[in-house]
Short mmCIF file of C-alpha atoms in Angstrom, two decimals:
data_model
loop_
_atom_site.label_atom_id
_atom_site.label_comp_id
_atom_site.label_asym_id
_atom_site.label_seq_id
_atom_site.Cartn_x
_atom_site.Cartn_y
_atom_site.Cartn_z
CA MET A 1 -22.38 -6.43 8.56
CA SER A 2 -22.75 -9.74 10.09
CA THR A 3 -23.44 -13.67 9.19
CA THR A 4 -25.58 -15.81 10.60
CA GLN A 5 -24.40 -18.01 13.30
CA THR A 6 -25.58 -21.45 12.05
CA THR A 7 -23.25 -24.31 11.44
CA ASN A 8 -22.93 -26.51 8.56
CA VAL A 9 -20.36 -29.01 7.37
CA PHE A 10 -17.74 -26.71 8.60
CA GLY A 11 -18.66 -27.51 12.28
CA MET A 12 -18.50 -23.42 13.07
CA SER A 13 -20.78 -20.23 12.92
CA GLN A 14 -20.05 -18.26 9.52
CA ASN A 15 -18.82 -15.39 11.50
CA GLU A 16 -16.26 -17.88 13.01
CA ALA A 17 -15.48 -18.81 9.59
CA LEU A 18 -15.37 -15.38 8.66
CA GLU A 19 -12.60 -14.32 10.63
CA LYS A 20 -10.56 -17.25 9.97
CA GLY A 21 -10.60 -16.32 6.30
CA ARG A 22 -9.98 -13.00 7.24
CA GLN A 23 -7.13 -13.28 9.09
CA ASN A 24 -5.29 -15.46 6.14
CA ARG A 25 -6.38 -13.03 3.58
CA THR A 26 -5.07 -10.09 6.02
CA ARG A 27 -1.77 -12.22 6.24
CA PHE A 28 -1.31 -12.30 2.21
CA LEU A 29 -1.97 -8.58 1.84
CA GLN A 30 0.47 -8.25 4.75
CA VAL A 31 2.81 -9.88 2.11
CA VAL A 32 1.55 -8.32 -1.14
CA GLU A 33 2.47 -4.73 0.53
CA LYS A 34 6.12 -5.84 1.31
CA LEU A 35 6.43 -7.09 -2.22
CA PRO A 36 8.30 -3.90 -3.55
CA GLN A 37 10.90 -3.95 -1.07
CA ILE A 38 12.62 -6.79 -2.52
CA ARG A 39 16.10 -6.35 -3.07
CA ASN A 40 18.43 -8.42 -4.95
CA GLU A 41 20.87 -8.05 -2.29
CA ASP A 42 18.81 -9.37 0.29
CA LYS A 43 19.85 -13.09 1.71
CA TYR A 44 16.87 -14.47 0.38
CA PRO A 45 15.26 -12.13 -2.58
CA HIS A 46 12.82 -14.77 -4.42
CA LYS A 47 9.14 -15.18 -2.82
CA PHE A 48 7.13 -18.37 -3.83
CA VAL A 49 3.32 -17.70 -2.91
CA PHE A 50 0.90 -20.99 -2.96
CA GLY A 51 -2.72 -20.49 -2.59
CA PHE A 52 -5.79 -22.06 -3.93
CA PRO A 53 -6.87 -20.98 -7.55
CA GLY A 54 -9.48 -18.19 -8.02
CA ILE A 55 -9.15 -16.66 -4.71
CA GLY A 56 -7.50 -13.21 -6.10
CA LYS A 57 -3.52 -13.97 -5.98
CA SER A 58 -2.38 -12.59 -9.04
CA TYR A 59 -4.89 -9.68 -9.17
CA GLU A 60 -3.72 -8.40 -5.49
CA ILE A 61 -0.19 -8.97 -6.45
CA THR A 62 -0.39 -7.02 -9.65
CA ASN A 63 -2.87 -4.59 -8.72
CA HIS A 64 -0.41 -3.68 -5.81
CA LEU A 65 2.66 -3.38 -7.83
CA ASN A 66 1.26 -1.17 -10.27
CA GLU A 67 0.03 1.20 -7.28
CA SER A 68 3.17 1.35 -5.79
CA GLY A 69 5.01 2.19 -9.13
CA THR A 70 7.44 -0.91 -8.74
CA ARG A 71 9.28 -2.11 -11.57
CA TYR A 72 8.43 -5.53 -12.43
CA LEU A 73 7.87 -7.53 -15.42
CA MET A 74 5.67 -10.22 -15.65
CA VAL A 75 5.95 -13.46 -17.43
CA THR A 76 4.41 -16.66 -17.22
CA GLY A 77 5.21 -19.85 -16.01
CA ASN A 78 2.81 -22.54 -17.22
CA VAL A 79 4.76 -22.92 -20.49
CA SER A 80 7.60 -24.91 -21.69
CA MET A 81 11.24 -24.61 -20.12
CA PHE A 82 12.37 -23.30 -23.39
CA ALA A 83 9.41 -20.89 -23.69
CA PHE A 84 10.34 -19.63 -20.39
CA GLY A 85 14.14 -19.36 -20.66
CA VAL A 86 13.34 -17.20 -24.16
CA GLN A 87 11.12 -14.73 -21.87
CA LEU A 88 14.50 -14.54 -19.58
CA ALA A 89 16.59 -14.08 -22.54
CA VAL A 90 14.75 -10.94 -23.73
CA ILE A 91 14.25 -9.50 -20.20
CA ASN A 92 18.14 -9.81 -19.75
CA PHE A 93 18.85 -8.53 -23.15
CA SER A 94 16.73 -5.52 -22.57
CA ASN A 95 18.11 -4.58 -19.60
CA PRO A 96 21.97 -3.90 -20.37
CA SER A 97 22.67 -2.00 -17.25
CA GLN A 98 21.61 -5.04 -15.09
CA GLU A 99 19.30 -2.71 -13.07
CA ARG A 100 17.60 -4.63 -10.07
CA LEU A 101 14.34 -6.28 -11.31
CA ILE A 102 11.43 -8.22 -10.04
CA VAL A 103 10.50 -10.77 -12.33
CA PHE A 104 6.64 -12.09 -11.42
CA CYS A 105 6.06 -15.44 -12.45
CA ASP A 106 2.30 -16.29 -12.31
CA ASP A 107 1.25 -19.85 -12.40
CA VAL A 108 4.75 -21.66 -12.14
CA ASP A 109 3.37 -25.19 -11.93
CA THR A 110 5.02 -26.06 -15.10
CA LEU A 111 8.37 -24.94 -13.75
CA VAL A 112 8.31 -27.26 -10.82
CA SER A 113 6.84 -30.35 -12.45
CA THR A 114 9.84 -32.58 -13.34
CA GLU A 115 13.40 -32.92 -12.17
CA ALA A 116 14.70 -31.34 -14.89
CA SER A 117 12.55 -28.11 -14.74
CA CYS A 118 13.45 -27.86 -10.81
CA ASN A 119 16.73 -28.20 -11.43
CA GLN A 120 16.80 -25.45 -13.85
CA LEU A 121 14.66 -23.13 -11.47
CA LYS A 122 16.92 -23.78 -8.74
CA SER A 123 20.27 -22.69 -10.78
CA ALA A 124 18.38 -19.91 -11.60
CA LEU A 125 17.57 -18.82 -8.05
CA HIS A 126 20.88 -19.55 -6.12
CA GLY A 127 24.33 -20.33 -6.28
CA PRO A 128 25.32 -19.76 -9.92
CA LYS A 129 22.09 -17.82 -10.51
CA MET A 130 22.26 -18.96 -14.41
CA PHE A 131 19.31 -19.97 -16.49
CA THR A 132 20.61 -22.84 -18.59
CA TYR A 133 18.78 -24.54 -21.60
CA GLU A 134 21.17 -26.90 -23.42
CA LYS A 135 19.04 -28.61 -26.37
CA SER A 136 19.06 -27.68 -29.82
CA LEU A 137 17.44 -24.83 -30.89
CA GLN A 138 17.11 -25.62 -34.70
CA SER A 139 13.43 -26.48 -34.80
CA GLN A 140 12.42 -23.85 -32.38
CA TRP A 141 14.13 -21.01 -34.24
CA SER A 142 11.68 -19.82 -36.93
CA ASN A 143 8.98 -19.42 -34.26
CA LEU A 144 11.20 -16.84 -32.50
CA SER A 145 10.51 -13.29 -32.85
CA GLU A 146 13.22 -10.69 -33.92
CA LEU A 147 13.52 -9.28 -30.44
CA GLN A 148 13.80 -13.03 -29.13
CA ARG A 149 16.20 -14.21 -31.65
CA LYS A 150 18.61 -11.24 -30.87
CA ALA A 151 18.23 -12.20 -26.81
CA ILE A 152 18.97 -15.76 -27.68
CA GLU A 153 21.97 -14.90 -29.66
CA TYR A 154 23.12 -12.50 -27.07
CA HIS A 155 23.23 -15.41 -24.92
CA GLN A 156 24.77 -18.12 -26.71
CA GLU A 157 28.35 -19.44 -26.45
CA ASP A 158 30.20 -20.46 -29.70
CA GLY A 159 30.45 -24.31 -30.07
CA LYS A 160 27.54 -24.84 -27.72
CA MET A 161 24.18 -25.92 -27.72
CA GLY A 162 21.73 -23.96 -26.21
CA PHE A 163 21.85 -20.76 -24.31
CA GLN A 164 22.64 -19.66 -20.85
CA VAL A 165 20.73 -16.08 -19.36
CA PRO A 166 22.26 -14.87 -16.26
CA THR A 167 19.75 -13.95 -13.48
CA SER A 168 21.95 -12.13 -10.70
CA SER A 169 19.86 -8.80 -11.58
CA MET A 170 16.43 -10.67 -10.99
CA SER A 171 14.40 -11.33 -8.07
CA PHE A 172 11.60 -14.13 -8.50
CA LEU A 173 8.42 -13.78 -7.46
CA LEU A 174 6.71 -17.11 -7.82
CA VAL A 175 2.66 -17.66 -7.54
CA SER A 176 1.28 -20.94 -7.69
CA ASN A 177 -1.39 -23.26 -7.37
CA ILE A 178 1.10 -25.95 -6.30
CA GLN A 179 2.19 -26.16 -2.79
CA LEU A 180 6.12 -27.04 -2.47
CA PRO A 181 6.97 -30.00 0.13
CA THR A 182 8.03 -29.49 3.68
CA ASP A 183 11.12 -31.63 4.97
CA ASP A 184 8.81 -33.33 7.04
CA GLU A 185 6.70 -34.42 4.02
CA VAL A 186 9.92 -35.42 2.22
CA ARG A 187 11.27 -37.30 4.47
CA LEU A 188 7.83 -39.49 5.10
CA ALA A 189 8.02 -39.70 1.31
CA ARG A 190 11.46 -41.47 1.06
CA GLU A 191 10.43 -43.84 4.18
CA LYS A 192 7.27 -45.18 2.33
CA SER A 193 9.34 -45.47 -1.36
CA LYS A 194 12.38 -46.74 0.29
CA GLY A 195 14.38 -43.68 -0.51
CA LYS A 196 12.89 -42.77 -3.60
CA ALA A 197 11.56 -39.33 -3.71
CA SER A 198 13.36 -37.17 -6.03
CA LEU A 199 10.60 -34.92 -7.10
CA LEU A 200 9.72 -34.13 -4.11
CA ALA A 201 12.92 -33.57 -2.82
CA HIS A 202 13.65 -30.99 -5.86
CA LYS A 203 10.34 -29.36 -4.74
CA ASN A 204 11.62 -29.02 -1.37
CA ALA A 205 15.00 -27.28 -2.66
CA ILE A 206 13.25 -24.61 -4.36
CA ARG A 207 11.34 -24.16 -1.25
CA SER A 208 14.52 -23.75 0.64
CA ARG A 209 15.65 -21.00 -1.94
CA CYS A 210 12.81 -18.84 -1.40
CA MET A 211 10.86 -16.82 1.28
CA VAL A 212 7.64 -19.09 1.15
CA GLN A 213 4.07 -18.17 2.20
CA ASP A 214 1.59 -20.83 1.88
CA PHE A 215 -1.87 -19.99 1.95
CA SER A 216 -3.44 -23.51 2.43
CA LEU A 217 -6.92 -23.19 3.35
CA THR A 218 -9.36 -25.34 5.08
CA ASN A 219 -12.72 -25.25 3.61
CA ALA A 220 -14.01 -23.04 6.25
CA GLU A 221 -10.95 -20.58 5.67
CA LEU A 222 -11.75 -20.79 2.03
CA TRP A 223 -15.28 -19.86 2.25
CA GLY A 224 -14.33 -16.88 4.84
CA TRP A 225 -11.63 -15.43 2.39
CA ILE A 226 -14.11 -15.30 -0.49
CA ALA A 227 -16.63 -13.65 1.97
CA ASP A 228 -13.99 -11.24 3.19
CA VAL A 229 -13.35 -10.06 -0.50
CA ILE A 230 -17.52 -9.79 -1.17
CA LEU A 231 -17.98 -8.06 1.95
CA ASN A 232 -15.03 -5.69 2.27
CA THR A 233 -13.75 -4.85 -1.12
CA GLU A 234 -15.31 -3.75 -4.29
CA CYS A 235 -15.44 -6.47 -6.26
CA LEU A 236 -19.08 -6.64 -6.92
CA ASN A 237 -19.61 -2.74 -6.91
CA GLN A 238 -20.17 -3.21 -11.02
CA PHE A 239 -23.27 -5.33 -10.26
CA ASN A 240 -25.05 -2.71 -8.01
CA MET A 241 -25.21 -5.42 -5.17
CA THR A 242 -26.67 -4.51 -1.81
CA ASP A 243 -25.37 -5.85 1.48
CA GLU A 244 -28.31 -8.00 1.97
CA GLU A 245 -28.10 -9.69 -1.90
CA LYS A 246 -24.17 -9.94 -0.89
CA LEU A 247 -25.61 -12.23 2.19
CA VAL A 248 -28.04 -14.23 -0.14
CA ILE A 249 -24.97 -15.41 -2.23
CA LEU A 250 -22.30 -15.97 1.02
CA ASN A 251 -25.10 -18.05 2.28
CA PHE A 252 -26.13 -20.29 -0.86
CA LEU A 253 -22.14 -20.90 -0.90
CA TRP A 254 -22.56 -21.89 2.73
CA ASP A 255 -25.34 -23.97 2.54
CA ASN A 256 -24.34 -25.89 -0.40
CA TRP A 257 -20.46 -26.18 -0.26
CA GLU A 258 -20.10 -29.89 -0.69
CA SER A 259 -21.80 -29.74 -3.70
CA LEU A 260 -20.46 -26.64 -5.55
CA THR A 261 -18.73 -27.08 -8.95
CA GLU A 262 -16.23 -24.38 -8.24
CA ARG A 263 -15.07 -22.27 -5.26
CA SER A 264 -13.67 -19.25 -6.21
CA ILE A 265 -14.36 -15.45 -6.62
CA ARG A 266 -15.20 -16.00 -10.54
CA LEU A 267 -17.82 -18.13 -8.86
CA ILE A 268 -19.27 -14.97 -6.70
CA GLU A 269 -19.14 -13.03 -10.01
CA LYS A 270 -21.45 -15.43 -12.13
CA MET A 271 -23.70 -15.77 -9.33
CA ALA A 272 -23.94 -11.95 -8.98
CA ILE A 273 -24.59 -11.92 -13.13
CA ILE A 274 -27.13 -14.88 -13.09
CA LYS A 275 -29.00 -12.53 -9.64
CA ASN A 276 -29.05 -9.57 -12.11
CA GLU A 277 -30.38 -11.54 -15.19
CA TYR A 278 -33.12 -13.53 -13.72
CA PRO A 279 -34.38 -11.61 -10.34
CA ASP A 280 -36.98 -14.33 -9.87
CA SER A 281 -35.50 -17.19 -10.40
CA TYR A 282 -31.69 -16.86 -9.55
CA GLU A 283 -31.71 -19.12 -6.71
CA ILE A 284 -32.97 -22.14 -9.45
CA VAL A 285 -30.34 -21.21 -12.09
CA TRP A 286 -27.84 -21.13 -9.41
CA GLY A 287 -28.72 -24.79 -8.34
CA ILE A 288 -28.64 -26.00 -12.20
CA ASP A 289 -25.42 -23.98 -13.14
CA PHE A 290 -23.21 -24.34 -10.02
CA LEU A 291 -24.22 -27.38 -7.91
CA LYS A 292 -23.17 -31.36 -8.88
#
């Protein structure tokens, strides 16, 4: 199937944009394919994957881990550091033989939002390989399940507040919509702020402790990525879309890119639903629902 050769704000043809998006998505799928091979004894056993929201990162990772039979545990990173620590405590408590585990942390934006949270994450990833929560648990205790209480008690020390969870058996797979800064970005920030770039430096330190895959896409690459998903996966099969109907959707995105209220695979699914529900007026509905 071929797209048109017209150009718009991207400054290139659809085929060129599709190829750029396909290259990036192919690289992402290569990364995903290697995830089951993560080993605790590796020099850098932790992965940090950055990419725009709504492009299928979590879906592809979860799907491949399940299909490969890889043992992993999924936790959410979009929680308080206490709640994150509780999840790790339960994982470690439930793994008395300390078998190697992949801990898939989806949406870790909160974990890298402050200097304190970055320090806690850094400690869990490298060095002591220990997650430490040092605040009083009194106000939180009644909100915990029986398993969570047992897990916390197992990781407490007499006379100390909080708890500590060893993470040496855990290989972390961190997926985020936030990109970790590079060395040069930290240096430039320090120059502009006269040495004050501590949060960026902490985020950069997390980058240095992980194998990082950044999928920071241009507009053309993002359109091409979405197009590659539509044209070469089964994501729209449930909507019985023909190849021609898929191209209608892609052309609408291409022609209205700067005016779209969202740019994701979920948008494509919504557009397919509307096309089926309003076969005679779907483009009008698309314009009302999805354009600024």
